[in-house]
PDB file of C-alpha atoms in Angstrom:
ATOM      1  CA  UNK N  19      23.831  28.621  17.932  1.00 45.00           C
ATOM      2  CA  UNK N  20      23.575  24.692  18.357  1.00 44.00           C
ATOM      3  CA  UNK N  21      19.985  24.895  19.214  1.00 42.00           C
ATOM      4  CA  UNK N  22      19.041  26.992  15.742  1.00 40.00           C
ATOM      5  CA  UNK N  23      20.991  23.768  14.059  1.00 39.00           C
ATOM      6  CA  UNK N  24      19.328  21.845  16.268  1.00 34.00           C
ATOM      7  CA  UNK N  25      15.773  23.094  14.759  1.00 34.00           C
ATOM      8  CA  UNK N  26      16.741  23.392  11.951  1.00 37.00           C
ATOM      9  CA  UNK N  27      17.685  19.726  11.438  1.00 36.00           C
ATOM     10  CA  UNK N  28      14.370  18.903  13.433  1.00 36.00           C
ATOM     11  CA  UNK N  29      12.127  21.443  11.072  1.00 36.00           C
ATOM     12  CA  UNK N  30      14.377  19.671   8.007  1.00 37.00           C
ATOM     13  CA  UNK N  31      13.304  15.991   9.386  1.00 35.00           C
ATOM     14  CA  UNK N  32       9.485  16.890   9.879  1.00 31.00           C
ATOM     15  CA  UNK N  33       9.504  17.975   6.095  1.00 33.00           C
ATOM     16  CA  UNK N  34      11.202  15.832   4.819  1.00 34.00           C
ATOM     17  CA  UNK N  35       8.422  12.518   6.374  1.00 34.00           C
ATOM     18  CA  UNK N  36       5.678  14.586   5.201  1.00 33.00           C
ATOM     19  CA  UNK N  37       7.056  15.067   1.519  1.00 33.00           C
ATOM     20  CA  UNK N  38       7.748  11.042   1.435  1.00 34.00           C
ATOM     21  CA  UNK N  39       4.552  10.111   3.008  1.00 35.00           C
ATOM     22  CA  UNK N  40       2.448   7.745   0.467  1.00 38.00           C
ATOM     23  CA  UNK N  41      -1.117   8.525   2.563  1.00 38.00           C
ATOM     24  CA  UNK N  42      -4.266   9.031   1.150  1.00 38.00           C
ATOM     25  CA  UNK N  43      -8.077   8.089   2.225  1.00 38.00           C
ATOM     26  CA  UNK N  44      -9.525   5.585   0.014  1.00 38.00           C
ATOM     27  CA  UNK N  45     -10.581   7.006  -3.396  1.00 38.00           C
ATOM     28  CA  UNK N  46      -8.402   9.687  -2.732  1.00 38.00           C
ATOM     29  CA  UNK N  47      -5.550  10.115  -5.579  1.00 39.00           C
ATOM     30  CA  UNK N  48      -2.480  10.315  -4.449  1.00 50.00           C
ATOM     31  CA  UNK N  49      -0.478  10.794  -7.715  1.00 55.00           C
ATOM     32  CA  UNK N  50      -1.425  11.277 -11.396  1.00 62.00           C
ATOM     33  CA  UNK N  51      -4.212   9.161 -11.711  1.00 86.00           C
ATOM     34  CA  UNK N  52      -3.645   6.718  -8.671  1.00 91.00           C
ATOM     35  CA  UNK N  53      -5.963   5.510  -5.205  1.00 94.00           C
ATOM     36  CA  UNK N  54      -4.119   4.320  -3.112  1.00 94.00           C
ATOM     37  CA  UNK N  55      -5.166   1.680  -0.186  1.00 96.00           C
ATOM     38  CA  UNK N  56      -3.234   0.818   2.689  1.00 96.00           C
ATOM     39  CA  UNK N  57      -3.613  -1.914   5.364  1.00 95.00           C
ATOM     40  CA  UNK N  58      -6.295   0.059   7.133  1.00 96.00           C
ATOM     41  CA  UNK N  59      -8.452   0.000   4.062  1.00 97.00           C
ATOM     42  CA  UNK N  60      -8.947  -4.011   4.347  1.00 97.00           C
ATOM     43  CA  UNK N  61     -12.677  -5.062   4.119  1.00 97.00           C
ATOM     44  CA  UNK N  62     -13.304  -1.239   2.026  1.00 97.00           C
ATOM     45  CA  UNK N  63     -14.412  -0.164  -1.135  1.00 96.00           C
ATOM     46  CA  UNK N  64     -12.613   2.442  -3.133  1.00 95.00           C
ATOM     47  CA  UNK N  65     -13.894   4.573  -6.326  1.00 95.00           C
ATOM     48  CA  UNK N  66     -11.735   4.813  -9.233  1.00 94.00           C
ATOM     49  CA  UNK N  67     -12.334   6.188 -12.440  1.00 92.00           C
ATOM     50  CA  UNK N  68     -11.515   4.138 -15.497  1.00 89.00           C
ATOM     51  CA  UNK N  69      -7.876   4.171 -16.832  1.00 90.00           C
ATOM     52  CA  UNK N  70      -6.568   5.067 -13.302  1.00 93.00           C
ATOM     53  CA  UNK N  71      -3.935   3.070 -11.338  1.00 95.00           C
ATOM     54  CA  UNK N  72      -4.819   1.649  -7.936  1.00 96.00           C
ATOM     55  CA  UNK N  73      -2.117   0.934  -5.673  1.00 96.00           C
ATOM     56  CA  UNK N  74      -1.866  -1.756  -2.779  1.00 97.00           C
ATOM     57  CA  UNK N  75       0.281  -0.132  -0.667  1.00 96.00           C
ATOM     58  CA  UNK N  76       0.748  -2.996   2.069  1.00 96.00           C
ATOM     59  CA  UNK N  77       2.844  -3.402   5.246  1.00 94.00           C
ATOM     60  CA  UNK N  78       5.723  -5.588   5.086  1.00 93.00           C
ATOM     61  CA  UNK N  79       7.142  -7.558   7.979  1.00 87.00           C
ATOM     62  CA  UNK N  80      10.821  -7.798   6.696  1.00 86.00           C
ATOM     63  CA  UNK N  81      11.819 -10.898   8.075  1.00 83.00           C
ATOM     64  CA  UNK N  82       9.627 -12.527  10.013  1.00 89.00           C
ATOM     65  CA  UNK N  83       8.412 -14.797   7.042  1.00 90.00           C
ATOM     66  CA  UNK N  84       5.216 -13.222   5.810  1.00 92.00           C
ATOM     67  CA  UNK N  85       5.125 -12.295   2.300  1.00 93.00           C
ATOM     68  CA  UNK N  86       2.285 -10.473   0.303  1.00 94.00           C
ATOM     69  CA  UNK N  87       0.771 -12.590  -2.715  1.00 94.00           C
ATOM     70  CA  UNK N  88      -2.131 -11.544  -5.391  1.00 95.00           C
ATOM     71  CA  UNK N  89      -4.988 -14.228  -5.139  1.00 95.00           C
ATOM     72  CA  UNK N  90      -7.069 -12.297  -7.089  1.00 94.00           C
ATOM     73  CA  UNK N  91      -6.962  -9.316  -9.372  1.00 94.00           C
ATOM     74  CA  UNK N  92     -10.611  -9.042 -10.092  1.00 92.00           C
ATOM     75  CA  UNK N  93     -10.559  -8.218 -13.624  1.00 91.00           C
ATOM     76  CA  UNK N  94      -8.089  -5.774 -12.831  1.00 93.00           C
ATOM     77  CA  UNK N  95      -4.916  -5.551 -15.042  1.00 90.00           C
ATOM     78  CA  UNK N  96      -1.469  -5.701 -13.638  1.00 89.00           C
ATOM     79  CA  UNK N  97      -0.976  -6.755 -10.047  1.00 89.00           C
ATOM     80  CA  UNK N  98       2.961  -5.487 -10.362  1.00 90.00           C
ATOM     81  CA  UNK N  99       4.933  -5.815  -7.288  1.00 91.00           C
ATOM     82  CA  UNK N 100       7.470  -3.473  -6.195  1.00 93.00           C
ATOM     83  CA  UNK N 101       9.001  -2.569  -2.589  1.00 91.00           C
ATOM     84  CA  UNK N 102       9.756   0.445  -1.014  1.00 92.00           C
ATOM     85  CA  UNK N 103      12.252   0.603   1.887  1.00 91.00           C
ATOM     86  CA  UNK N 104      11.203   2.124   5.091  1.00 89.00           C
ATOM     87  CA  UNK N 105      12.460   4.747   7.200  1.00 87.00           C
ATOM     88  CA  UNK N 106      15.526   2.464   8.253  1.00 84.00           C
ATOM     89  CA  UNK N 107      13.903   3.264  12.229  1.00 86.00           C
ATOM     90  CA  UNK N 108      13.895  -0.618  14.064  1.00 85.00           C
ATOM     91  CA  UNK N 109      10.942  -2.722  12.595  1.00 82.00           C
ATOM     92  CA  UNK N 110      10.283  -0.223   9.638  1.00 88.00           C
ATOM     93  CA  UNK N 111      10.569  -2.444   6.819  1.00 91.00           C
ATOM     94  CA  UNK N 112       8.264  -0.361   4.672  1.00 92.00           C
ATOM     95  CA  UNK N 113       5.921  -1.722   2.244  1.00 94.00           C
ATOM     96  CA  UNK N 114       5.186  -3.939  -0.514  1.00 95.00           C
ATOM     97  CA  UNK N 115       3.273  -2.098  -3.444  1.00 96.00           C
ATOM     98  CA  UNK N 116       0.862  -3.696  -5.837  1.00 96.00           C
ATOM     99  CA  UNK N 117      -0.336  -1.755  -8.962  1.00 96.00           C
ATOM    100  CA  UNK N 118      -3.222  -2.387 -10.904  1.00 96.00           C
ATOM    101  CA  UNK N 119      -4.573  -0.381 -13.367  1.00 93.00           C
ATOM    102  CA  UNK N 120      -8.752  -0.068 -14.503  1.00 93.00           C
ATOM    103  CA  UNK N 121      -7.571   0.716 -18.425  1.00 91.00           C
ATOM    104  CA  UNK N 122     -10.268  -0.655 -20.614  1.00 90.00           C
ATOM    105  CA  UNK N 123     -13.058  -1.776 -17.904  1.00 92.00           C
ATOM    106  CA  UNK N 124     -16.601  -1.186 -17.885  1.00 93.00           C
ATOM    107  CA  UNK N 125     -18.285   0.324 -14.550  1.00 94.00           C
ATOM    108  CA  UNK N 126     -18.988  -1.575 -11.715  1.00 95.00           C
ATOM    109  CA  UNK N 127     -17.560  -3.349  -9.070  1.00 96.00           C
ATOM    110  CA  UNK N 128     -14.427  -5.817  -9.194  1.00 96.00           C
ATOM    111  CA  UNK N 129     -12.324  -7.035  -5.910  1.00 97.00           C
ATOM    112  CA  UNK N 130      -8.853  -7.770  -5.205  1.00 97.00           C
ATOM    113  CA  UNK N 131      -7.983 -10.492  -3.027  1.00 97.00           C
ATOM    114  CA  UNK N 132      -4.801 -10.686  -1.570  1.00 96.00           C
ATOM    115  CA  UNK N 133      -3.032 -12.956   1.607  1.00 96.00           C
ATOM    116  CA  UNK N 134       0.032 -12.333   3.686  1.00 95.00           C
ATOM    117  CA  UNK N 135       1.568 -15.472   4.392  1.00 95.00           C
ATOM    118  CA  UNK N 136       4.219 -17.571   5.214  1.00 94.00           C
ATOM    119  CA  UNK N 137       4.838 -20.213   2.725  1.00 90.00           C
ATOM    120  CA  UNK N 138       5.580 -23.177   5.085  1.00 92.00           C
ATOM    121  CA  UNK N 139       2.162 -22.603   7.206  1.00 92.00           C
ATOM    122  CA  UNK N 140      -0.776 -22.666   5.447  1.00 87.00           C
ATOM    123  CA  UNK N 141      -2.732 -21.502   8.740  1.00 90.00           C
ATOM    124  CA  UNK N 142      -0.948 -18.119   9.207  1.00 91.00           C
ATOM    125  CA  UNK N 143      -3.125 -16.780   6.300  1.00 92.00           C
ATOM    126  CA  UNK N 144      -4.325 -13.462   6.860  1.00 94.00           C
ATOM    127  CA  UNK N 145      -6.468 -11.894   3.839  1.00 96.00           C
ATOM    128  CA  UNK N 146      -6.705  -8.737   2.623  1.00 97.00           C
ATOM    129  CA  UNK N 147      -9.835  -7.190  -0.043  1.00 97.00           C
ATOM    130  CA  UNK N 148     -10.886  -4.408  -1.184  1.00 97.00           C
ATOM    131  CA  UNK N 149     -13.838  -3.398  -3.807  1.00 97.00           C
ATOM    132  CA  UNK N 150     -12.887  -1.212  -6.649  1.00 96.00           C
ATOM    133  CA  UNK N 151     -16.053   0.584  -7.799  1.00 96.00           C
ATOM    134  CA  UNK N 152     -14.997   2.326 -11.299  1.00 94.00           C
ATOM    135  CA  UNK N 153     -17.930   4.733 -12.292  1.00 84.00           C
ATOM    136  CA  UNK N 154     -19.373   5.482 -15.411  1.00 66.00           C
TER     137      UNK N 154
END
């Protein structure tokens, strides 16, 4: 009997991180109208259509001083910031989410430029872009 509990909790556990999981390849939506980037995608471009949300979805490094800021939103409206907490597992501190939204913009191509920093050394900079291409 305690191993069928014993699956069952591990069966419950494996669902549960795959119905959480954010994901998604770049250009890929992810929700109603969203592309989502991660970390990985630094450096990429990702196609959007016009009016749809894209989504920074970006490590953060709870407290060792580094903090995600928008340099640059391209042209791109928004730039909202908004955390979501991470599996609670040792160095998990999930990530910090940046929304901007391609409502209103003519095709082409417009870049976000972000930096993960701490604020009292100017020389731990480490930037992050990606290329929105919005089609016609």
């Amino acid at each position: 009997m305690n191993s069928m509990k014993t699956l069952s909790i591990a069966l419950f556990s494996v669902l549960a991180a795959a119905c959480s999981a954010k994901g998604g390849q770049p250009g890929s939506p992810n929700g109603p109208n969203q592309v989502i980037a991660t970390d990985g995608d630094n450096g990429q471009s990702l196609t959007a259509k016009a009016g749809e949300e894209v989504v920074l979805s970006l490590t953060d490094h709870g407290d060792s001083g580094y903090q995600w800021s928008v340099v640059s939103g391209g042209g791109l409206g928004g730039g909202a910031a908004s955390h979501v907490d991470g599996s609670g597992q040792p160095g998990d501190f999930g990530t910090d989410d940046f929304t901007f939204t391609t409502a209103g913009l003519a095709a082409g191509s417009y870049t976000i430029n972000m930096v993960d920093q701490r604020s009292w050394d100017p020389t731990s900079a480490q930037p992050f872009t990606v290329t929105v291409k919005i089609g016609e």
